[in-house]
XYZ file of C-alpha atoms in Angstrom:
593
model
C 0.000 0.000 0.000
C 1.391 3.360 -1.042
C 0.795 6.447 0.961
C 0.899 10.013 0.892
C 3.707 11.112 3.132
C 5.269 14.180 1.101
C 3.744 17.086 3.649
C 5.496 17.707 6.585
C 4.499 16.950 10.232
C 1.859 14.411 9.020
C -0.019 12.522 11.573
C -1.838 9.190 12.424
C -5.510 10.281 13.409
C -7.550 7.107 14.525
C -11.135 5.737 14.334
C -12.494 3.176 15.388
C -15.669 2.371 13.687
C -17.623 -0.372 16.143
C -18.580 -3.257 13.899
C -19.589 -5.758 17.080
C -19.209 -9.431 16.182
C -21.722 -11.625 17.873
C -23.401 -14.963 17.324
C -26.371 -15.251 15.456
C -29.768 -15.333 17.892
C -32.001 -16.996 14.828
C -32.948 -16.417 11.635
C -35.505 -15.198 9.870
C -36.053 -12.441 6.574
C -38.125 -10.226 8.763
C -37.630 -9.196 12.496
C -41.076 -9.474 15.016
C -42.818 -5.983 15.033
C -43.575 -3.398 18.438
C -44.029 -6.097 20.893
C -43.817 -3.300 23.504
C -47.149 -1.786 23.091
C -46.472 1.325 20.995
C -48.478 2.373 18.370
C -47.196 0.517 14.979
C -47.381 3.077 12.585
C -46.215 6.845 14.380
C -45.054 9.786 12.985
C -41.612 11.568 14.235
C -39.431 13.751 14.363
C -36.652 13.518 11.587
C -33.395 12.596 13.562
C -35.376 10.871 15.642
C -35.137 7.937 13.655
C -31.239 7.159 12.743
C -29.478 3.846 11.287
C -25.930 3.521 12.142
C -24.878 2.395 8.191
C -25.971 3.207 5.347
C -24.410 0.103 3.700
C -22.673 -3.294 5.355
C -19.650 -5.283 4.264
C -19.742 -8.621 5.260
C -17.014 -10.670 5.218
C -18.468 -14.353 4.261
C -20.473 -15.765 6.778
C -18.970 -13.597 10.090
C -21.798 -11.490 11.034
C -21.964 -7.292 12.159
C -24.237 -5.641 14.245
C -26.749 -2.805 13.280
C -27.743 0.324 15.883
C -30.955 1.676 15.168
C -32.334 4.907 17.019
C -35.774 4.910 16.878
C -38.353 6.534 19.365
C -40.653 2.693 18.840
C -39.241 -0.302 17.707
C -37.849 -0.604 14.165
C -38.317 -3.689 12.370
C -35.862 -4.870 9.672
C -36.452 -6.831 6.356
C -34.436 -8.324 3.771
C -34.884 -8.344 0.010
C -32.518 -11.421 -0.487
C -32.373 -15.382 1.037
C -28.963 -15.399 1.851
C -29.089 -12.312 3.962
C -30.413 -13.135 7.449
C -31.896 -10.790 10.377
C -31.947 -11.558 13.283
C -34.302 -10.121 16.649
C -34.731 -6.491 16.963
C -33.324 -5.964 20.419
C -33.152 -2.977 22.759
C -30.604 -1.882 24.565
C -29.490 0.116 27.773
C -31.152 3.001 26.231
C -35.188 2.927 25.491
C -34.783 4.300 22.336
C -31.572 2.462 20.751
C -32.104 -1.035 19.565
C -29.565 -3.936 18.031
C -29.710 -6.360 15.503
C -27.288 -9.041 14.150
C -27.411 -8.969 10.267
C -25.447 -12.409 8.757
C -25.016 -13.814 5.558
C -25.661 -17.738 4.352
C -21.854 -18.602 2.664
C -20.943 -17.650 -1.051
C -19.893 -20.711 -2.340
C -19.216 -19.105 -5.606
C -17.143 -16.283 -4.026
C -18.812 -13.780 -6.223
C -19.353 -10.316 -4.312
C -23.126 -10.389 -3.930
C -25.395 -7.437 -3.333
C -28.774 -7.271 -1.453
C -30.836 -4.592 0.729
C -32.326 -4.282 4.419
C -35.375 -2.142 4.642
C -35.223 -0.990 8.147
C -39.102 0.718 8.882
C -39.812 2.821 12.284
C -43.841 4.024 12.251
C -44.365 5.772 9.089
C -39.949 6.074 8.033
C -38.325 3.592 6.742
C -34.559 3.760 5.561
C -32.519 1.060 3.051
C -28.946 -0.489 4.042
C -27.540 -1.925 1.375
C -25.814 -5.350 2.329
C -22.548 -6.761 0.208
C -20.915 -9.771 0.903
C -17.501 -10.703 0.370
C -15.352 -13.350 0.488
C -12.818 -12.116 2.557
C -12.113 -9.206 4.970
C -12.096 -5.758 3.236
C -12.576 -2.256 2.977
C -14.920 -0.392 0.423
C -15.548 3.365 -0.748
C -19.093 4.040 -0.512
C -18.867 8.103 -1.651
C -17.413 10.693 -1.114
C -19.087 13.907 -0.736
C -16.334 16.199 -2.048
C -16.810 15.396 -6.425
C -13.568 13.953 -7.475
C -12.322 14.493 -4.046
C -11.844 18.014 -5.058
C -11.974 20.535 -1.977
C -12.672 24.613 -2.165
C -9.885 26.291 -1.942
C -11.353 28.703 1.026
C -12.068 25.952 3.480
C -15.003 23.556 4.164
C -15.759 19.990 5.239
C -16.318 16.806 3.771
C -17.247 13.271 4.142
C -15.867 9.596 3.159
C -18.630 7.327 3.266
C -16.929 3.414 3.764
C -17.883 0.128 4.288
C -15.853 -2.510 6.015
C -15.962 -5.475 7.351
C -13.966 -4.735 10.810
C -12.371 -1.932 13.386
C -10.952 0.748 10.840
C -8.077 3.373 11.231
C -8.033 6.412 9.286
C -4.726 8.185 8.423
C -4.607 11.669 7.042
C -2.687 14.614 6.060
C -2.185 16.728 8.547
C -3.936 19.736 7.322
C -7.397 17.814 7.390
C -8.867 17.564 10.653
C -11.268 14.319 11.662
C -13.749 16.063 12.643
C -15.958 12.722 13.850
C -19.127 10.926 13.740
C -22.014 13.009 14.653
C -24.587 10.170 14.776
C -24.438 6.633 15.400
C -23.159 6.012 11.420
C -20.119 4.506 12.018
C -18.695 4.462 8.769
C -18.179 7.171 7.654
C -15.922 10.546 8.561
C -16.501 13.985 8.080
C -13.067 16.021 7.984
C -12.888 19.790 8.075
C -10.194 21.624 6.244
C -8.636 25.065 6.304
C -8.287 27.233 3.107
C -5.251 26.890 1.020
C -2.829 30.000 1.633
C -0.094 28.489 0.523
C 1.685 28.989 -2.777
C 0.496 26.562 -4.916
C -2.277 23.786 -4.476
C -1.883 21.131 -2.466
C -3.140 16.560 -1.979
C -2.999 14.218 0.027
C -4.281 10.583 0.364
C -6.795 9.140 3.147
C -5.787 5.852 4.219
C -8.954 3.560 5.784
C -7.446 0.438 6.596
C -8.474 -2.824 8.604
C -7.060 -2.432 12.317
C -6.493 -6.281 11.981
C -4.604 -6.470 8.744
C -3.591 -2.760 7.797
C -2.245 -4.124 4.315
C -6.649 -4.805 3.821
C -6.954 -0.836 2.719
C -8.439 1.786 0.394
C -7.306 5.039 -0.428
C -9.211 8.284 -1.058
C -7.023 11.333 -2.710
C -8.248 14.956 -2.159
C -6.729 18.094 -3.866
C -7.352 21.424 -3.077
C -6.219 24.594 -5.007
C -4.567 27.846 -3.606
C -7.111 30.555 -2.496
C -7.487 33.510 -4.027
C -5.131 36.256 -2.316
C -6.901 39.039 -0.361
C -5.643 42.266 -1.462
C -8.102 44.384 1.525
C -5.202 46.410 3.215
C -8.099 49.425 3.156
C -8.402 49.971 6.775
C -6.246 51.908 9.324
C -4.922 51.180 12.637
C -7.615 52.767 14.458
C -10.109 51.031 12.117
C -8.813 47.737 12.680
C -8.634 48.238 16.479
C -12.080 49.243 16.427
C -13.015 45.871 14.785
C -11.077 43.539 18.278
C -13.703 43.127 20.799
C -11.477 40.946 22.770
C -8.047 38.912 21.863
C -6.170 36.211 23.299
C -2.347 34.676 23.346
C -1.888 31.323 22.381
C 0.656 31.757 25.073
C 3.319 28.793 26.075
C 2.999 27.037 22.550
C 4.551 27.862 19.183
C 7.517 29.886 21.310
C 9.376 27.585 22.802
C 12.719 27.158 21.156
C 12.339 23.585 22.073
C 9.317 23.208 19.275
C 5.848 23.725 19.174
C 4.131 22.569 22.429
C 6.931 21.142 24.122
C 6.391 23.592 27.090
C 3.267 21.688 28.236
C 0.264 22.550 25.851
C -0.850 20.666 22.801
C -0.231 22.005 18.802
C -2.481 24.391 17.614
C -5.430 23.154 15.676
C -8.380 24.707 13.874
C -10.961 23.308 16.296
C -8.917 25.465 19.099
C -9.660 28.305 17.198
C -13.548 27.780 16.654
C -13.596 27.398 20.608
C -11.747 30.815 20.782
C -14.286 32.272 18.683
C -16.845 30.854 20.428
C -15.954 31.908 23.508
C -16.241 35.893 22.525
C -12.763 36.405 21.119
C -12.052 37.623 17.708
C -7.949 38.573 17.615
C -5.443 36.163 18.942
C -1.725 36.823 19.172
C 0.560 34.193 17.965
C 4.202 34.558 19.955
C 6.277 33.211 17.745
C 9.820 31.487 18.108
C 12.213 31.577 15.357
C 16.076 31.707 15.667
C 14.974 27.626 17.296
C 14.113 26.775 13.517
C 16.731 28.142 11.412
C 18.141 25.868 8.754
C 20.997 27.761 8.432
C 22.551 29.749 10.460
C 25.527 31.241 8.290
C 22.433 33.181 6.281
C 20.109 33.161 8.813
C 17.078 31.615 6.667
C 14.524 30.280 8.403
C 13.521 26.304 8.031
C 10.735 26.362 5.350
C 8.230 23.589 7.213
C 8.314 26.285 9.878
C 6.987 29.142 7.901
C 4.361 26.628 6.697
C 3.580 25.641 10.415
C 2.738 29.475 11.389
C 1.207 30.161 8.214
C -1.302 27.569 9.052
C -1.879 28.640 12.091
C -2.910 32.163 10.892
C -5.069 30.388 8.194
C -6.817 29.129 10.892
C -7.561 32.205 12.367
C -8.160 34.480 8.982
C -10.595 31.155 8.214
C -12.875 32.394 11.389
C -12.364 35.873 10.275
C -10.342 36.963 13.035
C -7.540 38.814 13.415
C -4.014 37.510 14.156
C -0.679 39.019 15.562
C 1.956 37.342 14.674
C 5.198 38.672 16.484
C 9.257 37.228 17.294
C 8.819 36.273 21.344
C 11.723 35.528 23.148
C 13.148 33.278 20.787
C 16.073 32.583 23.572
C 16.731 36.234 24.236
C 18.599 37.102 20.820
C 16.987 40.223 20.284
C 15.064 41.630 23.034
C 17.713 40.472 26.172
C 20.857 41.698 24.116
C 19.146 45.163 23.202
C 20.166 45.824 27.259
C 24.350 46.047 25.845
C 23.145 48.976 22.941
C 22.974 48.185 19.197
C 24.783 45.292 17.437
C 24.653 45.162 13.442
C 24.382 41.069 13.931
C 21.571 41.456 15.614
C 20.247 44.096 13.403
C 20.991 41.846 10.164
C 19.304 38.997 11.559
C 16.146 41.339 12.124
C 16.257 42.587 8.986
C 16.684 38.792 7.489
C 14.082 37.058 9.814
C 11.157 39.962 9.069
C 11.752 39.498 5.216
C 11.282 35.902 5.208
C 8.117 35.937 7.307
C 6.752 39.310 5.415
C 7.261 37.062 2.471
C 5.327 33.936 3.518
C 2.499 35.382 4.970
C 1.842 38.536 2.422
C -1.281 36.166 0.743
C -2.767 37.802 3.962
C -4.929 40.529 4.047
C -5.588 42.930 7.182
C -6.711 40.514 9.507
C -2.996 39.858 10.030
C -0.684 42.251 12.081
C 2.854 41.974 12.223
C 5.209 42.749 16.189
C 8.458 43.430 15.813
C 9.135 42.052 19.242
C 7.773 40.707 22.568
C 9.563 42.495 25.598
C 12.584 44.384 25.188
C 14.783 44.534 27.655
C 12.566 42.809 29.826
C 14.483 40.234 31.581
C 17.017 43.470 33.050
C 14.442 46.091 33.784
C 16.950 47.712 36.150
C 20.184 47.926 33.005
C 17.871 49.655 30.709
C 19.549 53.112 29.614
C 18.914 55.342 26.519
C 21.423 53.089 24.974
C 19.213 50.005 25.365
C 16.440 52.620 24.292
C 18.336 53.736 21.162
C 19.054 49.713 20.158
C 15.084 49.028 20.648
C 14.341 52.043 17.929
C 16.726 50.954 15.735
C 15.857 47.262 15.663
C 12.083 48.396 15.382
C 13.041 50.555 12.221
C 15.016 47.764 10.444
C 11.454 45.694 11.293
C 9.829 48.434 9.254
C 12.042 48.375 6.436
C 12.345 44.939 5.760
C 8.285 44.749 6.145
C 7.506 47.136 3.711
C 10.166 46.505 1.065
C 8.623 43.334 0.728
C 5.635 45.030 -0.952
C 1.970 43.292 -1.770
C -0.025 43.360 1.134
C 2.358 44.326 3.590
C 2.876 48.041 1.897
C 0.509 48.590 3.817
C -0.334 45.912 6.550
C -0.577 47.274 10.290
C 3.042 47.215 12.201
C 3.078 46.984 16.169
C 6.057 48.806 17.869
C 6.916 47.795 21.733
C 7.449 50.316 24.135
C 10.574 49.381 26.435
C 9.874 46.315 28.629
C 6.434 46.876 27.193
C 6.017 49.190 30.135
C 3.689 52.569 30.277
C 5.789 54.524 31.915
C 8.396 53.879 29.908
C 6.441 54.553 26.604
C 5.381 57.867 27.371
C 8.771 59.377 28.201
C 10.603 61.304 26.126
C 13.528 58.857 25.535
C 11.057 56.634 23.053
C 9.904 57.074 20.067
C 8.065 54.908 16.980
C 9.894 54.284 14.335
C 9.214 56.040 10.875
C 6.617 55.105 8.563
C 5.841 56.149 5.052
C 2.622 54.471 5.385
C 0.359 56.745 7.680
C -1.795 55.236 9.955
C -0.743 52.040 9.883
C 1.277 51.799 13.703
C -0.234 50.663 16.602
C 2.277 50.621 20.141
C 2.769 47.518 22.532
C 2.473 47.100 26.313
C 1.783 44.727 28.668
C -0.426 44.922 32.073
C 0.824 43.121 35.209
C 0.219 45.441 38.204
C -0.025 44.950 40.834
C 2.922 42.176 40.271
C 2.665 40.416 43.676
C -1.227 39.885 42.455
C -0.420 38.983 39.405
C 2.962 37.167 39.050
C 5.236 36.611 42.114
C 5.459 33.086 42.726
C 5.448 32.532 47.022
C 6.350 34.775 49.560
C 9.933 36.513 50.041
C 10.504 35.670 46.411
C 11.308 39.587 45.891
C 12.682 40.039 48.666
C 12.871 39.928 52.768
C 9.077 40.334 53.909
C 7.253 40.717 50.115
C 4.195 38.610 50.572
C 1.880 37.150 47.931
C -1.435 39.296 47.598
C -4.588 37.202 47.098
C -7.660 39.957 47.082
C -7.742 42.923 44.370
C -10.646 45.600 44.306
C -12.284 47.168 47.839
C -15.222 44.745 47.720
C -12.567 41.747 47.487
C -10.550 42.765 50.355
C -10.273 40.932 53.879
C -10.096 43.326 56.843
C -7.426 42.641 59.012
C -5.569 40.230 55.937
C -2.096 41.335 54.573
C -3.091 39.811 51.550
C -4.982 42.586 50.004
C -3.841 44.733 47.391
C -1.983 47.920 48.641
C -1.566 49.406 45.397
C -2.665 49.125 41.489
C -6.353 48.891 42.306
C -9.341 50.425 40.043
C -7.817 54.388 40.217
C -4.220 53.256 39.233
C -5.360 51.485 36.423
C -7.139 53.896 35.027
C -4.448 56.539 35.097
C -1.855 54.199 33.580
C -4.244 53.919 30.990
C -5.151 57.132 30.506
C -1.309 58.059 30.079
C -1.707 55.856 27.153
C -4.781 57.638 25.748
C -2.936 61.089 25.976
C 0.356 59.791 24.619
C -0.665 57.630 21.277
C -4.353 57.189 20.761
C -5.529 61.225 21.072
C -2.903 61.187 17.879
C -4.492 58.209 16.054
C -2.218 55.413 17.210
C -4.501 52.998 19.205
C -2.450 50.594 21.652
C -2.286 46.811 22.300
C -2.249 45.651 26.078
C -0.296 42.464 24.171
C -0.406 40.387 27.749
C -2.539 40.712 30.905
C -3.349 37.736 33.824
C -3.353 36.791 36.969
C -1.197 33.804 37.805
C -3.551 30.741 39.181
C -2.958 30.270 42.681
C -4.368 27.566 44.848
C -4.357 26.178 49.038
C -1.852 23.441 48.412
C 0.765 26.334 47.509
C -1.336 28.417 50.003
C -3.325 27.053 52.952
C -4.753 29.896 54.340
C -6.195 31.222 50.654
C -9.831 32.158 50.653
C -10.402 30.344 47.446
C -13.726 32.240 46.845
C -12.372 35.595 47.538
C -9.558 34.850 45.546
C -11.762 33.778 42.188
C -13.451 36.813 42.553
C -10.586 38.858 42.620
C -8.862 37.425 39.764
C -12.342 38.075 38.170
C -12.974 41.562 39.019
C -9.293 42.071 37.977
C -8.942 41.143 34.384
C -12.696 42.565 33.965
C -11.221 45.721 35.425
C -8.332 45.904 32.958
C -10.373 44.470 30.005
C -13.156 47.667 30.383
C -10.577 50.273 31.423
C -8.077 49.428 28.483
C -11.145 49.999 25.899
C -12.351 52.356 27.312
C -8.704 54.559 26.690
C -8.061 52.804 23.546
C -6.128 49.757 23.914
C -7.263 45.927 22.728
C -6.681 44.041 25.507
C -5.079 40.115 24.723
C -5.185 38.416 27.373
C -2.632 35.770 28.531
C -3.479 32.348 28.255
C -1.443 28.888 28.440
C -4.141 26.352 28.992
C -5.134 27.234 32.639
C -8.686 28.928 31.570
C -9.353 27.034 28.251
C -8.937 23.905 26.994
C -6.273 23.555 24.423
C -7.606 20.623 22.411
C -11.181 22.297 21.670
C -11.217 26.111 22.875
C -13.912 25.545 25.288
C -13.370 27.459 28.599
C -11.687 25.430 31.599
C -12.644 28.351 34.028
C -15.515 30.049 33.597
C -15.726 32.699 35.964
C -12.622 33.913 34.822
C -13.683 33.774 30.485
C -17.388 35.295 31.834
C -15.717 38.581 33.649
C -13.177 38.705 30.901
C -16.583 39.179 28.443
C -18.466 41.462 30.559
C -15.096 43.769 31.142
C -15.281 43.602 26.428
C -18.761 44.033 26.252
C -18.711 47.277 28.928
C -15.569 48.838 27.734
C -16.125 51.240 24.900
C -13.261 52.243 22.349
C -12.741 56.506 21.907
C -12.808 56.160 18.602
């Protein structure tokens, strides 16, 4: 068996598709009717009434099991001798019932066709029944024609028969997306568009868990979308359009690889939860000196730039907007800005930005470049107008190389990060964005963690002799008596760092991104004497807080995220108190502009 392995990181998805094998209760063409006093002929719902195949491979005489969903009991006929039924039983559930379907043997080892009618009140549905002589695996449809797919995105479905347990191998840029009934054969699979550079196949492989070499194969092609040339809106435009983003934080930065720091790869079903969940922009920190191919010319490994492009297609797909920035990427660029400038540094800046400007032009607005993550974060205390001077000059050569690569991103939105993406910082006089030609396309980075020894410090005396953990944020949260309330960066400070924001960049027309915000999870193992309750509903009020006040001054707030609050496999919320306030804080913070 040949199989499609020419795309990179392709996985082994699995089914199994029940087919239970059980001996034969009697046999009979036609099963006894409602025995159970319902009415015989009813009328239903549709869905109600649901057959778990819509066609049987039998493998000579070794009989399969059919489900039936029916609100009264279904009877089942055969149009054919050699096809046998046996009794219509019910099982755990009142309204699903089982019943064995076996074949007399071929001794002519032709493959031989017949048909169940399978009738519920007034419904009635047809399985078609072929019998083979040996175990096998059979197309049934496909509903994709030719097993061509739409170049924007959609889902199909492989309709199979077999005559055991199945798995299903795929490329992986389809997505299994599951049975949504009780048909077990067949597989719907959802698929991003195509924003790559030129179409794109791949083969499904359905083979027989008990002899994998018993297989068919289905080959799907899909073509390269059509590139998205709307660069039409501003930076204040598109900030107007965020009502609430979130990081894909501790995932595609590692330099160690893609979820190797604890949380799964990214998929597309992720995303839908995101969406789902109120958010419509997601940052994406990036890591990329980790997945150069060679160093000497600093080019980036190619599977990588496919890897993040997907990602964003997954985003763009949901029409949502995507930031797509270089993290930490083990400190090469915003931990060395502390010593001043260095043209190596500068060169690879210039080198890395033109090779991801290039992949991900195809594009359009939804996507916003960051030059950087933190700069000069990890030695708050060594930053000097030196450091200061290397940041602007490393954020210019981001510029440069972004633009000269033309297409879309002549005019795509740029994000510029104030020192240590700090406030204070960003409004003195010592920063500065870089130049533009392109008006109105910069927006300005900082991050939100204050009060820190809410927020981030770790256990007690961490920063020092006496420096205590605080548990309660806001008035209403606090415990009289309890050193573990907030002493400073409550509900007035935040709006004043804020509003030094608003004066400084967004009164001018450059809106701001709060890039990070959270509040570390704490519990009473690390913590015994933690009033859980008052604790939730600080961490609640808190990120509502900064949520409402940050719109409300004119910065999209992206929260911080690395699979505490939502589930990484499906994007469905983990902590809902938390994803609730976060909403509320979107919903009642207003944008100036």
């Amino acid at each position: 068996m040949v199989k499609f392995i020419g795309l990179k990181m392709k996985i082994l998805k699995s089914i199994f598709a029940s087919m239970l094998l059980v001996s034969v209760c009697g046999f009979a063409t036609t099963s006894c009717n409602d025995d159970d006093g319902y009415p015989n002929k009813v009328e239903f719902l549709s869905g109600e009434f649901v057959v778990s195949k819509s066609a049987m491979a039998l493998a000579g005489t070794q009989p399969q099991t059919l489900t039936i969903k029916s609100p009264v009991r279904p009877s089942v006929s055969s149009d054919a001798a050699w096809i046998h039924v046996g009794e219509v039983e019910r099982s755990v559930s009142s309204s699903i019932y089982t019943c064995v379907i076996s074949c007399d043997e071929n001794s002519a080892y032709d493959v031989r066709t017949g048909s169940l009618t399978v009738t519920a009140g007034s419904e009635s549905k047809t399985v078609t029944v072929t019998q083979y002589g040996a175990e096998t695996v059979e197309i049934v449809s496909i509903s994709s024609e030719g097993g061509v797919l739409a170049p924007n995105g959609g889902t199909f479905t492989v309709n199979y028969a077999a005559t055991g347990e199945v798995n299903i191998e795929a490329p992986q840029w389809l997505t299994i997306v599951g049975s949504r009934s009780l048909n077990e054969c067949s597989v719907e699979f959802r698929y991003s568009a195509n924003n790559g550079e030129a179409g794109r196949s791949g083969d499904i492989v359905i083979s027989l868990v008990s002899d994998p070499a018993i297989s068919q194969i289905v080959t799907v092609s899909q073509e390269k979308a059509e590139i998205s040339t709307d660069m039409s809106s501003s930076a204040i435009e598109l900030a107007a359009k965020m009502y609430a983003g979130v990081n894909i934080g501790n995932t595609m930065e590692p330099p160690s690889g893609e979820g190797t720091w604890g949380t799964p790869v990214v998929n597309q079903e992720y995303i839908r939860g995101l969406k789902s969940l109120g958010f419509n922009a997601v940052r994406v920190p990036c890591a990329w000196d980790s997945h150069v191919s060679d160093a000497a010319t600093n080019t980036i490994d190619p599977a990588w730039l496919d890897r993040v492009s997907e990602v964003v297609g997954y985003i763009v797909a949901e029409d949502m907007y995507a930031i797509v920035n270089i993290h930490w990427d083990g400190g090469w660029l915003e931990t060395s800005c502390v010593n001043g400038y260095d043209e190596a540094v500068d060169k690879k800046q210039r080198d890395y930005w033109t090779q991801i400007a290039n992949k991900l032009n195809v594009y359009d607005e939804h996507l916003l470049f960051a030059g950087m993550n933190e700069p000069g974060q990890q030695d708050q205390g060594a930053v000097n107008s030196s450091s200061i001077n290397a940041i602007k000059a490393y954020q210019q050569t981001f510029v440069d190389a972004v633009r000269a690569t033309g297409g879309n991103n002549a005019k795509r939105c740029l994000i510029h990060q104030t020192p240590y993406t700090n406030i204070d910082k960003g409004v003195s006089s010592e920063y500065s964005l870089p130049s533009d030609a392109v008006e109105g396309r910069s927006l300005v980075e900082v991050h939100f963690y204050d009060p820190s020894d809410f927020t981030l410090m770790g256990k007690d005396g961490e920063w020092g002799a006496g420096s205590k953990v605080k548990f309660y944020w806001g008035a209403a949260n606090h415990i009289a008596g309890s050193d573990r309330n907030c002493t400073w960066g409550e509900e007035s400070y935040v709006d004043s760092q804020f509003k030094k924001m608003q004066d400084a960049y967004v009164s001018k027309g450059i809106p701001v991104i709060v890039g990070e915000y959270a509040v570390e999870i704490r519990s009473t193992t690390d913590f015994p004497e933690l009033d859980s309750d008052k604790w939730k509903a600080s961490r609640a009020s808190w990120t509502k807080y900064i949520t409402e006040s940050a719109k409300n001054h004119g910065c999209v707030p992206f929260y911080w995220e690395i699979g505490g609050d939502i589930n990484r496999n499906n994007g469905a919320a983990k902590n809902s108190y938390l994803i609730d306030a976060l909403m509320e804080g979107a919903n009642a913070g207003k944008y100036p502009f």
